[in-house]
Coordinates of C-alpha atoms in Angstrom, one line a residue:
M1 CA -32.4 0.7 20.2
N2 CA -34.3 -2.5 19.8
A3 CA -33.7 -4.7 22.8
S4 CA -34.1 -7.9 20.7
V5 CA -31.1 -7.0 18.6
S6 CA -27.7 -7.8 20.1
A7 CA -24.3 -6.9 18.7
P8 CA -22.2 -9.8 17.4
D9 CA -18.8 -10.5 18.9
P10 CA -16.5 -8.3 16.7
T11 CA -13.4 -10.4 17.5
A12 CA -14.9 -13.8 16.7
D13 CA -13.5 -14.2 13.2
R14 CA -10.5 -12.0 12.2
A15 CA -10.2 -13.8 8.9
T16 CA -13.7 -12.8 7.9
L17 CA -13.0 -9.2 9.0
R18 CA -9.9 -9.1 6.8
R19 CA -11.9 -10.5 3.8
A20 CA -14.5 -7.8 4.4
I21 CA -11.9 -5.1 4.3
A22 CA -10.4 -6.5 1.1
A23 CA -13.8 -6.9 -0.5
S24 CA -14.7 -3.3 0.3
A25 CA -11.4 -1.7 -0.6
V26 CA -10.9 -3.4 -4.0
G27 CA -14.2 -1.9 -5.2
N28 CA -13.1 1.6 -4.2
A29 CA -9.7 1.1 -5.8
T30 CA -11.5 0.1 -9.1
E31 CA -13.7 3.2 -9.0
W32 CA -10.7 5.5 -8.5
F33 CA -8.5 3.6 -10.9
D34 CA -11.0 4.7 -13.6
Y35 CA -10.8 8.3 -12.4
G36 CA -7.0 8.1 -12.5
I37 CA -6.6 6.8 -16.1
Y38 CA -9.3 9.1 -17.4
A39 CA -7.9 12.2 -15.7
Y40 CA -4.3 11.5 -16.8
G41 CA -5.2 10.2 -20.3
V42 CA -7.8 12.8 -21.2
T43 CA -5.6 14.2 -24.0
Y44 CA -5.4 10.8 -25.8
I45 CA -9.0 9.9 -25.2
S46 CA -10.2 13.2 -26.6
A47 CA -8.0 12.9 -29.7
A48 CA -9.3 9.4 -30.4
L49 CA -13.0 9.7 -29.7
F50 CA -14.0 13.3 -30.4
P51 CA -13.9 15.6 -33.5
G52 CA -12.5 19.1 -33.7
D53 CA -9.2 20.6 -32.7
V54 CA -7.3 19.6 -29.6
G55 CA -8.8 22.3 -27.3
E56 CA -12.4 21.5 -28.3
A57 CA -11.9 17.7 -28.1
V58 CA -10.4 18.0 -24.6
L59 CA -13.3 20.2 -23.5
F60 CA -15.8 17.6 -24.8
A61 CA -13.9 14.8 -23.0
L62 CA -13.9 16.7 -19.7
A63 CA -17.6 17.4 -20.1
T64 CA -18.2 13.7 -20.7
F65 CA -16.2 13.0 -17.5
A66 CA -18.6 15.3 -15.6
I67 CA -21.6 13.4 -16.8
S68 CA -20.8 10.5 -14.4
F69 CA -21.1 13.0 -11.4
L70 CA -24.6 14.2 -12.5
I71 CA -26.0 10.7 -12.6
R72 CA -24.4 9.6 -9.3
P73 CA -27.2 10.8 -7.0
L74 CA -29.7 8.6 -8.9
G75 CA -27.4 5.6 -8.5
G76 CA -26.9 6.3 -4.8
I77 CA -30.7 6.4 -4.1
F78 CA -31.4 3.4 -6.3
W79 CA -28.6 1.1 -5.1
G80 CA -28.9 2.4 -1.5
S81 CA -32.6 1.6 -1.3
L82 CA -32.0 -1.8 -2.8
G83 CA -29.1 -2.5 -0.4
D84 CA -31.3 -1.6 2.6
R85 CA -33.9 -4.1 1.4
V86 CA -32.0 -7.1 0.1
G87 CA -28.6 -6.6 1.7
R88 CA -25.2 -4.9 1.1
K89 CA -23.4 -7.9 -0.4
S90 CA -25.7 -8.5 -3.4
V91 CA -25.7 -4.9 -4.5
L92 CA -21.9 -4.5 -4.1
A93 CA -21.2 -7.6 -6.2
L94 CA -23.3 -6.1 -9.0
T95 CA -22.0 -2.5 -8.8
I96 CA -18.4 -3.5 -9.1
L97 CA -19.1 -5.6 -12.2
L98 CA -21.0 -2.7 -13.9
M99 CA -18.3 -0.2 -13.0
S100 CA -15.3 -2.3 -14.1
G101 CA -17.2 -3.5 -17.2
A102 CA -18.0 0.0 -18.3
T103 CA -14.3 1.0 -17.8
L104 CA -13.2 -1.9 -19.8
C105 CA -15.5 -1.0 -22.7
V106 CA -14.2 2.5 -22.9
G107 CA -10.9 1.0 -24.0
L108 CA -12.7 -0.9 -26.7
I109 CA -14.5 2.1 -28.3
P110 CA -13.6 2.4 -32.0
P111 CA -12.0 5.8 -32.9
Y112 CA -14.0 8.7 -34.2
N113 CA -12.4 8.5 -37.7
S114 CA -13.8 5.0 -38.0
V115 CA -17.4 5.2 -36.6
G116 CA -18.0 8.9 -36.4
F117 CA -20.4 10.2 -33.8
W118 CA -20.9 6.7 -32.4
A119 CA -17.6 7.0 -30.6
P120 CA -18.4 10.0 -28.4
L121 CA -22.0 8.7 -27.9
S122 CA -20.6 5.3 -26.7
L123 CA -18.4 7.1 -24.3
V124 CA -21.3 9.2 -22.9
L125 CA -23.4 6.1 -22.4
L126 CA -20.5 4.2 -20.7
R127 CA -19.9 7.2 -18.4
I128 CA -23.6 7.2 -17.4
V129 CA -23.3 3.5 -16.5
Q130 CA -20.1 4.2 -14.5
G131 CA -21.7 7.1 -12.7
F132 CA -24.9 5.2 -11.9
S133 CA -23.0 2.2 -10.5
T134 CA -20.5 4.4 -8.7
G135 CA -23.3 6.1 -6.9
G136 CA -24.0 2.8 -5.0
E137 CA -20.4 1.6 -4.9
Y138 CA -18.8 4.0 -2.4
G139 CA -21.8 4.3 0.0
G140 CA -22.2 0.5 -0.1
A141 CA -18.6 -0.3 0.5
A142 CA -18.3 2.1 3.4
T143 CA -21.5 0.8 4.9
F144 CA -20.3 -2.8 4.4
M145 CA -16.9 -2.1 6.1
A146 CA -18.4 -0.1 8.9
E147 CA -21.0 -2.8 9.7
Y148 CA -18.3 -5.5 9.9
A149 CA -15.7 -3.5 11.9
P150 CA -15.6 -3.7 15.7
D151 CA -17.0 -0.6 17.3
D152 CA -13.8 0.4 19.0
R153 CA -11.6 0.0 15.9
R154 CA -14.0 1.2 13.1
G155 CA -11.8 4.2 12.3
F156 CA -8.7 2.0 11.9
Y157 CA -10.3 -0.6 9.7
G158 CA -12.3 2.0 7.8
S159 CA -9.1 3.8 6.8
F160 CA -8.2 1.0 4.5
L161 CA -11.2 1.8 2.3
E162 CA -9.5 5.2 1.6
F163 CA -6.2 3.5 1.2
G164 CA -7.9 1.7 -1.7
T165 CA -9.1 5.1 -3.0
L166 CA -5.5 6.5 -3.2
A167 CA -4.1 3.2 -4.4
G168 CA -6.5 2.9 -7.2
F169 CA -6.1 6.5 -8.4
S170 CA -2.3 6.2 -8.1
L171 CA -2.2 2.9 -10.0
G172 CA -4.3 4.4 -12.8
A173 CA -2.3 7.6 -13.0
F174 CA 1.0 5.6 -12.8
L175 CA 0.0 3.2 -15.6
M176 CA -1.1 6.0 -17.9
L177 CA 2.1 8.0 -17.2
S178 CA 4.4 4.9 -17.6
F179 CA 2.8 3.9 -20.9
S180 CA 3.2 7.5 -22.1
L181 CA 6.9 7.6 -21.2
F182 CA 7.7 4.1 -22.7
L183 CA 5.6 4.0 -25.8
G184 CA 5.9 7.6 -26.9
D185 CA 3.3 10.1 -28.1
Q186 CA 2.4 8.4 -31.4
A187 CA 1.8 4.9 -30.0
M188 CA -0.2 6.4 -27.1
H189 CA -2.5 8.1 -29.6
D190 CA -2.8 5.0 -31.8
W191 CA -3.5 2.3 -29.2
G192 CA -1.5 2.8 -26.0
W193 CA -4.1 4.8 -24.1
R194 CA -6.5 1.9 -24.3
V195 CA -4.4 -0.6 -22.4
P196 CA -4.9 0.8 -18.8
F197 CA -8.7 0.6 -19.3
L198 CA -8.4 -3.1 -20.0
V199 CA -6.9 -3.6 -16.6
A200 CA -10.2 -2.8 -15.0
A201 CA -11.7 -6.2 -16.0
P202 CA -9.5 -8.4 -13.8
M203 CA -9.8 -5.8 -10.9
G204 CA -13.6 -6.0 -11.1
L205 CA -13.6 -9.8 -11.3
V206 CA -11.4 -10.1 -8.2
G207 CA -13.6 -7.7 -6.3
A208 CA -16.8 -9.5 -7.3
Y209 CA -15.2 -12.8 -6.3
L210 CA -14.2 -11.5 -2.9
R211 CA -17.7 -10.1 -2.3
A212 CA -19.5 -13.2 -3.5
R213 CA -17.7 -15.2 -0.8
M214 CA -18.8 -13.0 2.0
E215 CA -21.9 -13.2 4.1
D216 CA -23.9 -10.0 4.5
T217 CA -22.8 -7.8 7.4
P218 CA -23.6 -8.9 11.0
V219 CA -25.5 -5.6 11.7
F220 CA -27.7 -6.1 8.6
R221 CA -28.4 -9.7 9.4
A222 CA -29.4 -8.9 13.0
H223 CA -31.6 -6.1 11.8
E224 CA -33.2 -8.4 9.2
T225 CA -33.9 -11.0 11.8
A226 CA -35.5 -8.5 14.3
S227 CA -37.5 -6.4 11.9
Q228 CA -40.4 -7.4 9.6
A229 CA -40.1 -4.1 7.7
R230 CA -38.1 -4.7 4.5
S231 CA -38.9 -1.4 2.7
S232 CA -36.5 1.5 2.4
P233 CA -37.8 5.0 1.9
G234 CA -37.1 7.1 -1.2
L235 CA -35.3 10.4 -1.3
I236 CA -38.3 12.5 -0.3
A237 CA -39.0 10.3 2.7
L238 CA -35.4 10.2 3.7
L239 CA -35.2 14.0 3.7
A240 CA -38.4 14.2 5.7
R241 CA -37.5 11.6 8.3
H242 CA -33.7 11.8 8.4
R243 CA -33.1 15.4 7.4
R244 CA -30.6 16.1 10.1
P245 CA -28.0 13.4 9.3
M246 CA -28.4 14.0 5.6
L247 CA -27.7 17.8 6.0
V248 CA -24.7 17.1 8.3
V249 CA -23.2 14.6 5.9
G250 CA -23.9 16.8 2.9
G251 CA -22.2 19.8 4.6
L252 CA -19.1 17.8 5.6
V253 CA -18.9 16.4 2.1
V254 CA -18.8 19.9 0.6
A255 CA -15.5 20.5 2.3
L256 CA -14.3 16.9 1.9
N257 CA -14.8 16.6 -1.8
V258 CA -13.8 20.1 -2.9
V259 CA -10.4 19.4 -1.2
N260 CA -10.4 15.9 -2.6
Y261 CA -11.0 16.7 -6.3
T262 CA -8.9 19.8 -6.1
L263 CA -5.9 17.8 -4.9
L264 CA -6.4 14.6 -7.0
S265 CA -8.0 15.8 -10.2
Y266 CA -7.3 19.5 -10.7
M267 CA -3.8 19.8 -9.3
P268 CA -1.9 18.4 -12.3
T269 CA -3.7 21.0 -14.5
Y270 CA -3.0 23.8 -12.0
L271 CA 0.7 22.9 -11.6
Q272 CA 1.2 22.8 -15.4
S273 CA -0.9 25.7 -16.6
R274 CA -0.6 28.1 -13.6
I275 CA 2.7 27.2 -12.0
G276 CA 4.6 26.3 -15.1
L277 CA 5.8 22.8 -14.3
S278 CA 6.4 20.4 -17.1
P279 CA 3.7 17.8 -17.9
D280 CA 5.7 15.0 -16.3
E281 CA 6.5 17.1 -13.2
A282 CA 2.8 18.1 -12.8
L283 CA 1.8 14.5 -12.8
A284 CA 4.6 13.3 -10.5
V285 CA 3.9 15.8 -7.7
P286 CA 0.4 14.4 -6.8
L287 CA 1.7 10.8 -7.1
L288 CA 4.4 11.6 -4.5
G289 CA 1.9 13.4 -2.3
M290 CA -0.6 10.5 -2.4
L291 CA 2.1 8.1 -1.4
F292 CA 2.7 10.1 1.8
M293 CA -1.1 10.2 2.4
M294 CA -1.4 6.4 2.1
L295 CA 1.3 5.9 4.7
F296 CA -0.5 8.0 7.3
L297 CA -4.1 6.9 6.7
P298 CA -4.1 3.9 9.1
F299 CA -2.5 6.0 11.8
A300 CA -5.1 8.7 11.5
G301 CA -7.9 6.1 11.5
R302 CA -6.5 4.5 14.7
L303 CA -6.1 7.9 16.4
S304 CA -9.8 8.7 15.6
D305 CA -10.8 5.5 17.6
R306 CA -8.9 6.9 20.6
I307 CA -9.9 10.6 20.5
G308 CA -13.0 10.7 18.4
R309 CA -14.0 11.7 14.9
R310 CA -15.0 15.3 15.7
P311 CA -11.4 16.3 16.9
M312 CA -9.9 14.8 13.7
W313 CA -12.3 16.7 11.5
S314 CA -11.8 19.9 13.5
F315 CA -8.0 19.7 13.2
S316 CA -8.2 19.1 9.4
L317 CA -10.8 21.8 8.6
I318 CA -9.1 24.5 10.8
G319 CA -5.6 23.5 9.6
L320 CA -6.6 23.7 5.9
F321 CA -8.4 27.0 6.5
L322 CA -5.4 28.6 8.0
L323 CA -2.6 27.1 5.8
V324 CA -4.0 26.4 2.4
A325 CA -3.2 29.9 1.0
P326 CA 0.4 29.9 2.3
L327 CA 0.9 26.4 1.0
Y328 CA -0.4 27.4 -2.5
M329 CA 2.1 30.2 -2.4
L330 CA 4.8 27.7 -1.6
M331 CA 3.7 25.5 -4.5
G332 CA 4.2 28.5 -6.8
T333 CA 7.9 28.7 -6.1
G334 CA 8.8 25.6 -8.2
L335 CA 9.1 21.9 -8.3
V336 CA 10.5 21.4 -4.7
G337 CA 8.0 23.9 -3.3
A338 CA 5.1 22.1 -5.2
C339 CA 6.1 18.8 -3.7
V340 CA 6.4 20.1 -0.1
G341 CA 3.2 22.1 -0.4
F342 CA 1.2 19.3 -1.9
I343 CA 2.4 16.8 0.7
L344 CA 1.5 19.1 3.6
L345 CA -1.9 19.8 2.1
G346 CA -2.4 16.1 1.7
L347 CA -1.4 15.4 5.3
L348 CA -3.8 18.1 6.6
Y349 CA -6.6 16.4 4.5
V350 CA -5.8 12.8 5.9
P351 CA -7.8 13.2 9.1
Q352 CA -11.0 13.7 7.1
L353 CA -10.2 11.1 4.4
A354 CA -9.2 8.4 6.9
T355 CA -12.4 8.6 8.9
I356 CA -15.1 8.8 6.2
S357 CA -16.3 5.2 6.4
A358 CA -16.3 5.3 10.2
T359 CA -18.0 8.7 10.5
F360 CA -20.8 8.8 7.9
P361 CA -22.5 5.4 8.0
A362 CA -22.7 5.7 11.8
M363 CA -25.1 8.7 11.5
F364 CA -27.9 6.6 10.0
P365 CA -30.0 3.8 11.5
T366 CA -29.5 0.4 9.9
R367 CA -32.8 0.4 8.0
V368 CA -31.8 3.5 5.9
R369 CA -28.0 3.5 6.4
F370 CA -27.0 2.6 2.8
A371 CA -29.6 4.9 1.1
G372 CA -29.2 7.8 3.5
F373 CA -25.4 7.8 3.3
A374 CA -25.2 7.2 -0.5
G375 CA -27.9 9.8 -1.2
A376 CA -26.5 12.6 0.9
Y377 CA -22.9 11.8 -0.1
N378 CA -23.6 11.7 -3.9
I379 CA -25.9 14.7 -4.0
S380 CA -23.2 16.9 -2.4
T381 CA -20.4 15.3 -4.5
S382 CA -22.3 15.9 -7.7
I383 CA -22.8 19.6 -6.9
F384 CA -19.5 20.4 -5.3
G385 CA -17.0 17.6 -5.8
G386 CA -17.2 17.0 -9.5
T387 CA -17.5 20.7 -10.3
A388 CA -14.4 21.7 -8.2
P389 CA -11.8 21.6 -11.1
A390 CA -14.1 23.7 -13.4
I391 CA -15.0 26.2 -10.6
N392 CA -11.3 26.6 -9.7
S393 CA -10.3 27.2 -13.3
G394 CA -13.2 29.6 -13.9
L395 CA -12.4 31.6 -10.7
I396 CA -8.8 32.1 -11.9
S397 CA -9.9 33.1 -15.3
V398 CA -12.4 35.7 -14.0
T399 CA -10.2 37.2 -11.3
G400 CA -6.7 36.6 -12.6
N401 CA -5.8 35.5 -9.1
E402 CA -3.8 32.2 -8.9
L403 CA -4.8 31.7 -5.3
M404 CA -8.5 31.4 -6.0
P405 CA -8.5 27.6 -5.5
A406 CA -7.1 28.2 -2.0
Y407 CA -9.8 30.7 -1.2
Y408 CA -12.5 28.4 -2.6
M409 CA -11.2 25.6 -0.4
M410 CA -11.2 27.9 2.6
A411 CA -14.9 28.8 2.0
T412 CA -15.8 25.1 1.9
C413 CA -13.9 24.5 5.1
V414 CA -16.2 27.0 6.8
V415 CA -19.2 25.1 5.5
G416 CA -17.7 21.9 6.9
L417 CA -17.1 23.5 10.3
I418 CA -20.7 24.6 10.5
A419 CA -21.9 21.1 9.7
L420 CA -19.5 19.6 12.2
R421 CA -21.1 21.7 14.9
F422 CA -24.2 19.5 14.5
M423 CA -22.5 16.2 14.1
P424 CA -22.7 13.8 17.1
E425 CA -19.6 11.9 18.2
T426 CA -20.0 8.3 17.1
A427 CA -16.5 6.8 17.9
G428 CA -16.8 3.7 19.9
R429 CA -20.6 3.6 19.7
T430 CA -22.6 0.7 18.4
L431 CA -24.3 0.9 14.9
Y432 CA -27.5 -0.5 16.4
E433 CA -28.2 3.0 17.8
D434 CA -29.4 6.1 16.0
P435 CA -27.2 9.0 17.2
F436 CA -29.7 11.6 16.1
A437 CA -32.5 10.0 18.1
R438 CA -31.2 11.2 21.4

């Protein structure tokens, strides 16, 4: 720890802290709003922008969705390195505008029967822009919030970033579902599916405005004042000098995001195609579950400030490992069982979700915090998170066993527990220290 760097008073300006929370959370909400409307509107998007029959078009649309995950690591390293050099605020103002602008433009793409292959090509290009900007958005927002929050309440304040995650996804899914119910199938195919995409524009402008009004984080400003070094290492140098935190974060993210994308993205498909729920029921179950998760996030974040991050992750990973298979069996009994099973799975996942932005940024020193976190998080997410729906579906097809998603989740929980063994406890500790330097 540099003796010339002193921590600012975390209670000096609560209004500034609240603005920092809002500025961070609204970007995450915008990111997951896009995932929600795309995941729940994929049938309409595929019919409008892709050729071929329904099955082929949906497959193309899902493949295009996956492109954003492939590009995310590049975005994470680019924006993370830039954010460690010039500051978190400037990068976050730009990433949210790129992200929301690309989402808006998806709703403006002409249909395939008007412009031919330019329609799917435009969607691919916009998904690349979204993935590239998203690669910096989450790591930057979590770093921004962590560096503003008081050391002894970082878990509580950080939980609101994940509240934004679920709120954005729920809003996107709810809008797409509501338009489908009120407009009917024909209107949705003609023009209705586009409207939710247009909502991204005001969300992005609000987020950019909130971020433009903020100063950069106290931790980054103190580091900038004390240090003459402005460079941030690339991926190879990060792996060489900060291999341990990157491996720990990457291992934890394997468990985190397989659970996340299975519950939020794949579950509607699973409930409809494997359990036999109607399309509306399959969409309503995750929305209900996410509501319960949102209610408990701040409580889990506050508890992590009292007992530590490691006990929270241990409880979640062990609980999921032991109970995911029985809860999948419960979901297979019908609508009520699906609701109860999903809610319990979601509540077991909450101790991980609530503490991401308090846990991961604290593992890196300030000079490489944005790049290290964004790089490790997005590489692991690209390999394991974005592929989780396809792997789950493929495992069921190969084995014929409807419980394969549960077994896959159990395997990733083991990976998470191994990584957790090497994670230092950072609750209550200052971000001016490197926990792996001890």
